[in-house]
Amino acid sequence: EAIVTSEELGQDLEHVEVLQKKFEEFQTDLAAHEERVNEVNQFAGKLIQEQHPEEELIKSKQDEVNASWQRLKGLALQRQGKLFGAAEVQRFNRDVDETISWIKEKGQLMASDDFGRDLASVQALLRKHEGLERDLAALEDKVKALCAEADRLQQSHPINASQIQVKREELIANWEQIRTLAAERHSRLNDSYRLQRFLADFRDLTSWVTEMKALINADELANDVAGAEALLDRHQEHKGEIDAHEDSFKSADESGQALLAAGHYASDEVKEKLTILSDERSALLELWELRRQQYEQCMDLQLFYRDTEQVDNWMSKQEAFLLNEDLGDSLDSVEALLKKHEDFEKSLSAQEEKIT
């Protein structure tokens, strides 16, 4: 009877399970003694049937034994119910504690101040965070189930209702906290991603500008007309590539302006990079225009040299014609020389227009 009237219900699930195991051993022992009680009743019945002189005492003792036996069995059922209820409550406590422990473990990851140092590391952190958010989504069902279990246990075990409510509130508080942390970290990682995306575009564009400047400055001025024409053609190809990058410059500027409009934590750096990007683009266009003028001037000069050389060659040939002292020795020969001289004068007029 001391076993079935014990008020000890355990301090945790493991303790309750130990008590249940002991009680199961008691129940086995109790079942074994039921046959003994039946034998006592049979023997008492036989004595009463034989009209034993102590019949009244026998009946009294029999009733006393049966009453004690039934009371013991009733107490055993009550003890079994209490232990079962205690196990339910402690199992709930354990599940809540394990869930809170998991939440706090993930909370430490959520509280990290590492938001990436470049685009690749930010993308890796975002993938990791999205994995954590999927874990949280799966955990939400468990949190809801534990809250529903808390409501049920408060109804079925009113004596433990206040303690169960404390656990329930602790679980909800931790759950709400990690959801807030997850949302804040996701937002910060998105901010970091947008910044690193902008900075990567900035580095790519400024690097391309540097390469393009070197390319534009690489060619030396030509020494003939064909070379000058080739320089102008190649220079125009450079302009085509510059024009093809206009959308990239526009996209980078829009990304930077969006960060500034959102009050991004790196606004000062973004503003500085936008200024540099604009200055680099302007400098590239100015350089291209400067070289275009130089190449056109070079072309004009080479055309002048070519035309001058052609005139010099022509005059050298004509000078030999003029220095010829042959004045003809007959009318036909003189007329022929006059015809040649007229042709020379026409050619001289044509060359004069070119020279002037």
Short mmCIF file of N, CA, C and O in Angstrom, two decimals, residues 195-196 198-199 203 260 265-276:
data_model
loop_
_atom_site.label_atom_id
_atom_site.label_comp_id
_atom_site.label_asym_id
_atom_site.label_seq_id
_atom_site.Cartn_x
_atom_site.Cartn_y
_atom_site.Cartn_z
N LEU A 195 24.73 45.03 -52.45
CA LEU A 195 25.96 45.82 -52.41
C LEU A 195 27.08 45.12 -53.16
O LEU A 195 27.77 45.73 -53.99
N GLN A 196 27.29 43.84 -52.86
CA GLN A 196 28.38 43.10 -53.50
C GLN A 196 28.14 42.93 -55.01
O GLN A 196 29.10 42.93 -55.78
N PHE A 198 26.64 45.18 -56.86
CA PHE A 198 27.01 46.51 -57.38
C PHE A 198 28.52 46.66 -57.44
O PHE A 198 29.07 47.13 -58.44
N LEU A 199 29.22 46.26 -56.36
CA LEU A 199 30.67 46.40 -56.31
C LEU A 199 31.35 45.52 -57.36
O LEU A 199 32.37 45.91 -57.95
N ARG A 203 33.73 46.91 -60.26
CA ARG A 203 35.10 46.45 -60.53
C ARG A 203 35.24 45.99 -61.99
O ARG A 203 36.24 46.28 -62.65
N LEU A 260 21.19 53.83 -52.62
CA LEU A 260 21.16 55.12 -51.93
C LEU A 260 19.74 55.48 -51.52
O LEU A 260 19.51 55.97 -50.40
N TYR A 265 23.31 50.75 -45.68
CA TYR A 265 24.33 51.04 -44.67
C TYR A 265 25.68 51.44 -45.29
O TYR A 265 26.52 52.05 -44.64
N ALA A 266 25.89 51.08 -46.56
CA ALA A 266 27.16 51.43 -47.23
C ALA A 266 26.95 52.56 -48.23
O ALA A 266 27.65 52.63 -49.25
N SER A 267 26.01 53.46 -47.94
CA SER A 267 25.66 54.52 -48.89
C SER A 267 26.86 55.39 -49.25
O SER A 267 27.02 55.80 -50.40
N ASP A 268 27.71 55.70 -48.27
CA ASP A 268 28.89 56.55 -48.54
C ASP A 268 29.81 55.90 -49.57
O ASP A 268 30.28 56.55 -50.51
N GLU A 269 30.05 54.62 -49.39
CA GLU A 269 30.91 53.89 -50.33
C GLU A 269 30.26 53.81 -51.71
O GLU A 269 30.94 53.99 -52.74
N VAL A 270 28.95 53.56 -51.74
CA VAL A 270 28.24 53.47 -53.01
C VAL A 270 28.31 54.80 -53.75
O VAL A 270 28.56 54.84 -54.96
N LYS A 271 28.10 55.90 -53.01
CA LYS A 271 28.13 57.23 -53.62
C LYS A 271 29.52 57.51 -54.22
O LYS A 271 29.64 58.03 -55.34
N GLU A 272 30.56 57.13 -53.50
CA GLU A 272 31.93 57.32 -53.98
C GLU A 272 32.17 56.51 -55.27
O GLU A 272 32.74 57.01 -56.24
N LYS A 273 31.71 55.25 -55.27
CA LYS A 273 31.92 54.39 -56.43
C LYS A 273 31.13 54.90 -57.64
O LYS A 273 31.59 54.81 -58.78
N LEU A 274 29.93 55.43 -57.41
CA LEU A 274 29.15 55.98 -58.52
C LEU A 274 29.87 57.17 -59.16
O LEU A 274 29.87 57.31 -60.39
N THR A 275 30.47 58.01 -58.33
CA THR A 275 31.22 59.16 -58.84
C THR A 275 32.42 58.69 -59.67
O THR A 275 32.67 59.20 -60.76
N ILE A 276 33.15 57.70 -59.14
CA ILE A 276 34.32 57.16 -59.85
C ILE A 276 33.89 56.57 -61.19
O ILE A 276 34.53 56.80 -62.22
#
